[in-house]
Short mmCIF file of C-alpha atoms in Angstrom, two decimals:
data_model
loop_
_atom_site.label_atom_id
_atom_site.label_comp_id
_atom_site.label_asym_id
_atom_site.label_seq_id
_atom_site.Cartn_x
_atom_site.Cartn_y
_atom_site.Cartn_z
CA GLU A 1 6.02 -36.24 0.86
CA VAL A 2 6.31 -32.74 2.41
CA GLN A 3 4.08 -31.85 5.14
CA LEU A 4 3.98 -28.60 6.90
CA VAL A 5 1.26 -28.97 9.92
CA GLU A 6 0.51 -25.82 11.44
CA SER A 7 -1.11 -25.64 15.16
CA GLY A 8 -1.38 -23.52 17.90
CA GLY A 9 -4.35 -21.16 16.58
CA GLY A 10 -7.61 -20.35 18.51
CA LEU A 11 -9.58 -17.27 19.62
CA VAL A 12 -7.61 -14.67 21.79
CA GLN A 13 -8.32 -11.28 23.14
CA PRO A 14 -7.11 -7.85 22.52
CA GLY A 15 -3.42 -7.45 23.81
CA ARG A 16 -2.95 -10.78 25.11
CA SER A 17 -0.22 -13.59 22.86
CA LEU A 18 -0.30 -16.69 21.23
CA ARG A 19 2.50 -19.08 20.16
CA LEU A 20 1.81 -20.69 16.71
CA SER A 21 4.06 -23.99 15.29
CA CYS A 22 4.34 -25.50 12.53
CA ALA A 23 6.13 -29.22 12.13
CA ALA A 24 7.80 -30.08 9.07
CA SER A 25 8.33 -33.67 7.42
CA GLY A 26 9.50 -34.71 4.19
CA PHE A 27 12.51 -33.22 4.03
CA THR A 28 15.78 -31.82 5.32
CA PHE A 29 14.10 -28.91 7.35
CA ASP A 30 17.83 -27.11 8.11
CA ASP A 31 18.37 -27.06 4.56
CA TYR A 32 15.68 -24.64 3.92
CA ALA A 33 14.07 -20.99 4.87
CA MET A 34 10.92 -20.56 6.15
CA HIS A 35 7.85 -18.39 6.42
CA TRP A 36 4.73 -17.19 7.65
CA VAL A 37 1.78 -15.96 5.94
CA ARG A 38 -1.67 -14.59 7.09
CA GLN A 39 -5.05 -14.29 5.13
CA ALA A 40 -7.69 -12.59 6.43
CA PRO A 41 -11.06 -13.56 5.98
CA GLY A 42 -12.04 -12.87 2.37
CA LYS A 43 -8.34 -11.15 1.82
CA GLY A 44 -5.29 -11.49 -0.02
CA LEU A 45 -2.65 -13.19 1.12
CA GLU A 46 0.07 -11.53 3.37
CA TRP A 47 3.65 -11.76 4.26
CA VAL A 48 4.39 -12.00 7.89
CA SER A 49 8.21 -13.37 8.56
CA GLY A 50 10.62 -15.28 7.39
CA ILE A 51 13.78 -17.30 8.60
CA SER A 52 17.31 -18.38 7.38
CA TRP A 53 17.71 -22.01 7.47
CA ASN A 54 20.52 -21.54 10.76
CA SER A 55 18.48 -18.50 12.43
CA GLY A 56 21.14 -15.86 11.37
CA SER A 57 18.89 -14.10 8.96
CA ILE A 58 14.96 -12.89 10.35
CA GLY A 59 12.65 -10.64 8.49
CA TYR A 60 9.02 -8.69 9.70
CA ALA A 61 6.45 -7.11 7.68
CA ASP A 62 6.22 -3.89 9.14
CA SER A 63 2.78 -4.37 10.18
CA VAL A 64 3.95 -7.25 13.02
CA LYS A 65 7.42 -5.69 13.72
CA GLY A 66 7.99 -5.30 17.50
CA ARG A 67 4.82 -7.52 18.19
CA PHE A 68 5.85 -11.15 16.76
CA THR A 69 8.81 -13.15 16.82
CA ILE A 70 9.65 -16.18 14.59
CA SER A 71 12.30 -18.97 15.60
CA ARG A 72 13.29 -22.64 14.41
CA ASP A 73 14.31 -25.65 16.22
CA ASN A 74 16.46 -27.38 13.47
CA ALA A 75 16.46 -30.72 15.49
CA LYS A 76 12.85 -30.58 16.30
CA ASN A 77 12.07 -29.91 12.23
CA SER A 78 9.69 -27.20 13.89
CA LEU A 79 9.05 -23.67 13.38
CA TYR A 80 7.30 -20.98 15.34
CA LEU A 81 5.72 -17.95 15.64
CA GLN A 82 5.21 -15.97 18.99
CA MET A 83 2.59 -13.33 18.44
CA ASN A 84 2.52 -10.60 21.58
CA SER A 85 0.16 -7.72 21.69
CA LEU A 86 -2.82 -9.27 19.03
CA ARG A 87 -5.29 -6.76 17.63
CA ALA A 88 -8.17 -7.78 15.89
CA GLU A 89 -5.95 -6.92 12.58
CA ASP A 90 -4.19 -10.01 13.23
CA THR A 91 -7.24 -12.30 13.10
CA ALA A 92 -6.40 -14.63 9.96
CA LEU A 93 -5.69 -18.19 8.49
CA TYR A 94 -1.83 -18.55 9.03
CA TYR A 95 0.11 -20.15 7.11
CA CYS A 96 3.53 -21.80 7.64
CA ALA A 97 5.59 -21.85 3.88
CA LYS A 98 8.86 -23.18 2.87
CA GLY A 99 11.67 -21.44 0.72
CA ALA A 100 12.40 -23.21 -2.54
CA TYR A 101 15.92 -22.28 -2.73
CA TYR A 102 18.61 -25.07 -1.24
CA GLY A 103 20.75 -23.34 1.47
CA SER A 104 19.79 -20.20 1.58
CA GLY A 105 21.60 -18.08 3.93
CA SER A 106 19.10 -15.50 3.63
CA TYR A 107 14.91 -15.37 4.28
CA TYR A 108 15.16 -12.82 1.49
CA ASN A 109 15.23 -14.20 -1.85
CA SER A 110 14.68 -17.55 -0.12
CA GLY A 111 12.82 -18.78 -3.42
CA ALA A 112 9.34 -18.99 -3.81
CA HIS A 113 7.02 -21.05 -1.92
CA ASP A 114 7.01 -24.43 -2.92
CA TYR A 115 5.04 -26.16 -0.28
CA TRP A 116 2.34 -24.72 2.33
CA GLY A 117 0.40 -26.10 5.30
CA GLN A 118 -3.12 -25.90 5.51
CA GLY A 119 -3.05 -22.68 7.71
CA THR A 120 -4.07 -22.50 11.74
CA LEU A 121 -6.67 -20.25 12.87
CA VAL A 122 -5.85 -17.11 15.06
CA THR A 123 -9.19 -14.82 15.82
CA VAL A 124 -8.42 -11.86 18.20
CA SER A 125 -11.95 -10.22 19.47
CA SER A 126 -12.99 -9.95 22.76
CA GLN B 1 -2.05 -2.86 1.85
CA SER B 2 -0.71 -4.86 -1.37
CA VAL B 3 2.21 -3.48 -3.73
CA LEU B 4 1.53 -5.38 -6.45
CA THR B 5 -1.22 -4.42 -8.39
CA GLN B 6 -3.91 -7.41 -10.23
CA PRO B 7 -7.10 -6.95 -11.75
CA PRO B 8 -10.06 -8.40 -9.32
CA SER B 9 -11.69 -10.31 -11.49
CA VAL B 10 -10.91 -12.18 -15.18
CA SER B 11 -13.55 -14.53 -16.90
CA ALA B 12 -13.73 -17.00 -20.01
CA ALA B 13 -15.40 -20.17 -21.78
CA PRO B 14 -13.87 -23.55 -21.07
CA GLY B 15 -11.12 -23.50 -23.75
CA GLN B 16 -10.48 -20.55 -23.98
CA LYS B 17 -7.55 -18.10 -22.52
CA VAL B 18 -6.92 -15.70 -19.95
CA THR B 19 -4.35 -13.66 -18.49
CA ILE B 20 -3.80 -12.01 -15.56
CA SER B 21 -1.02 -8.84 -14.81
CA CYS B 22 0.81 -8.29 -12.21
CA SER B 23 1.69 -4.48 -11.66
CA GLY B 24 4.74 -3.32 -9.07
CA SER B 25 7.95 -1.22 -9.41
CA SER B 26 11.51 -1.57 -9.68
CA SER B 27 12.12 -2.75 -6.01
CA ASN B 28 10.11 -5.60 -6.25
CA ILE B 29 8.56 -6.82 -9.64
CA GLY B 30 11.47 -4.86 -11.64
CA ASN B 31 14.26 -6.62 -9.96
CA ASN B 32 13.61 -9.95 -8.28
CA TYR B 33 11.91 -13.27 -9.36
CA VAL B 34 7.93 -13.18 -9.75
CA SER B 35 6.41 -16.46 -8.60
CA TRP B 36 2.15 -17.16 -9.31
CA TYR B 37 0.10 -19.52 -7.08
CA GLN B 38 -2.96 -20.77 -7.10
CA GLN B 39 -5.33 -21.04 -4.72
CA LEU B 40 -8.85 -23.11 -4.70
CA PRO B 41 -11.33 -22.32 -2.74
CA GLY B 42 -11.08 -23.18 0.94
CA THR B 43 -7.44 -24.63 0.47
CA ALA B 44 -3.96 -23.36 1.09
CA PRO B 45 -2.10 -21.71 -1.70
CA LYS B 46 -0.25 -23.60 -4.12
CA LEU B 47 2.88 -23.11 -6.31
CA LEU B 48 2.09 -22.59 -10.39
CA ILE B 49 5.07 -20.74 -11.42
CA TYR B 50 8.71 -19.64 -10.02
CA GLU B 51 11.32 -17.31 -11.27
CA ASN B 52 9.22 -15.54 -13.94
CA ASN B 53 8.44 -18.65 -15.83
CA LYS B 54 9.49 -21.91 -14.57
CA ARG B 55 6.27 -24.11 -13.85
CA PRO B 56 6.99 -26.97 -11.01
CA SER B 57 6.37 -30.39 -11.35
CA GLY B 58 3.17 -31.69 -12.00
CA ILE B 59 1.85 -28.27 -13.55
CA PRO B 60 0.57 -28.18 -16.81
CA ASP B 61 2.29 -26.61 -19.68
CA ARG B 62 -1.63 -24.88 -20.31
CA PHE B 63 0.16 -22.00 -17.09
CA SER B 64 3.08 -20.27 -18.19
CA GLY B 65 4.13 -16.81 -16.71
CA SER B 66 6.48 -13.75 -18.15
CA LYS B 67 7.92 -10.74 -17.02
CA SER B 68 8.97 -7.24 -18.56
CA GLY B 69 10.15 -4.65 -16.33
CA THR B 70 7.96 -4.00 -13.50
CA SER B 71 5.07 -6.54 -14.52
CA ALA B 72 4.49 -9.69 -14.90
CA THR B 73 1.20 -11.99 -16.64
CA LEU B 74 0.01 -15.22 -15.77
CA GLY B 75 -1.33 -16.88 -18.56
CA ILE B 76 -4.01 -19.89 -18.72
CA THR B 77 -4.87 -21.51 -22.16
CA GLY B 78 -7.52 -24.27 -22.29
CA LEU B 79 -9.43 -22.87 -19.61
CA GLN B 80 -11.30 -25.65 -17.37
CA THR B 81 -13.75 -25.41 -14.83
CA GLY B 82 -11.20 -26.40 -12.00
CA ASP B 83 -9.29 -23.70 -12.69
CA GLU B 84 -11.90 -21.57 -10.89
CA ALA B 85 -9.81 -20.05 -8.21
CA ASP B 86 -7.49 -16.94 -6.51
CA TYR B 87 -4.34 -16.28 -8.39
CA TYR B 88 -1.70 -14.59 -6.67
CA CYS B 89 1.44 -13.05 -7.79
CA GLY B 90 4.43 -12.74 -5.47
CA THR B 91 7.86 -11.39 -4.80
CA TRP B 92 10.60 -9.79 -2.98
CA ASP B 93 10.68 -6.01 -2.19
CA SER B 94 13.47 -4.34 -1.46
CA SER B 95 12.39 -1.20 0.25
CA LEU B 96 12.88 -0.23 4.06
CA SER B 97 11.27 -3.85 5.28
CA ALA B 98 12.99 -5.84 2.76
CA GLY B 99 9.91 -8.51 2.81
CA GLU B 100 7.98 -10.39 0.59
CA VAL B 101 4.99 -9.06 -1.05
CA PHE B 102 1.98 -10.62 -2.80
CA GLY B 103 -0.61 -9.30 -5.16
CA THR B 104 -4.48 -8.42 -4.52
CA GLY B 105 -5.07 -11.31 -5.97
CA THR B 106 -7.54 -12.25 -9.53
CA LYS B 107 -10.91 -14.58 -9.49
CA VAL B 108 -10.83 -16.60 -12.24
CA THR B 109 -14.13 -17.55 -13.24
CA VAL B 110 -15.06 -20.51 -16.01
CA LEU B 111 -18.58 -19.23 -17.76
#
């Protein structure tokens, strides 16, 4: 059974940093691109960032470019999101999501998100 | 600021059919596959449709997808109370940012 379990969320002051983690199991992690998607309270889905299976292709939404860094450790079956210079508008539930295409060499067009975690809540407030 | 436009809400009685539209442009829907996600209250999104019209294992054939030009449509037939949820379309956008984009979301209400 595929499982994606996010952690690391919490309450943080504006301008501070936070690191999210996503532990994957039930599939061969290093065969698939992975993504972070967020959802602000009462709002829709927003893609945040994606990374190919070998970290050779990485992309970010304009809203987080230069502040967030995605990474993965295939030996630990884990995905990360380092979030710096946090703003109030970054407040959201952050989901880890798997790309469906096997062996996708790019985060872009790596397939639909066939599995999602339950999300970890990040609240940016003073 | 979603670049894919969906109606805010649709509704129908149990057993009836609803369709949800998703309008985009040539940089996204026009040149990429569309996916559809169902988000039940308080839960994570779930993949309903991928590659415009394919259903993952376990998704009933009451759910269908189609695409024409720069628009896509999700259809739900034989509406059930358990279908009450938010539905999102998603695709890739080849504009400057080269990322994934989602629709504005549609709330389906079963009357």
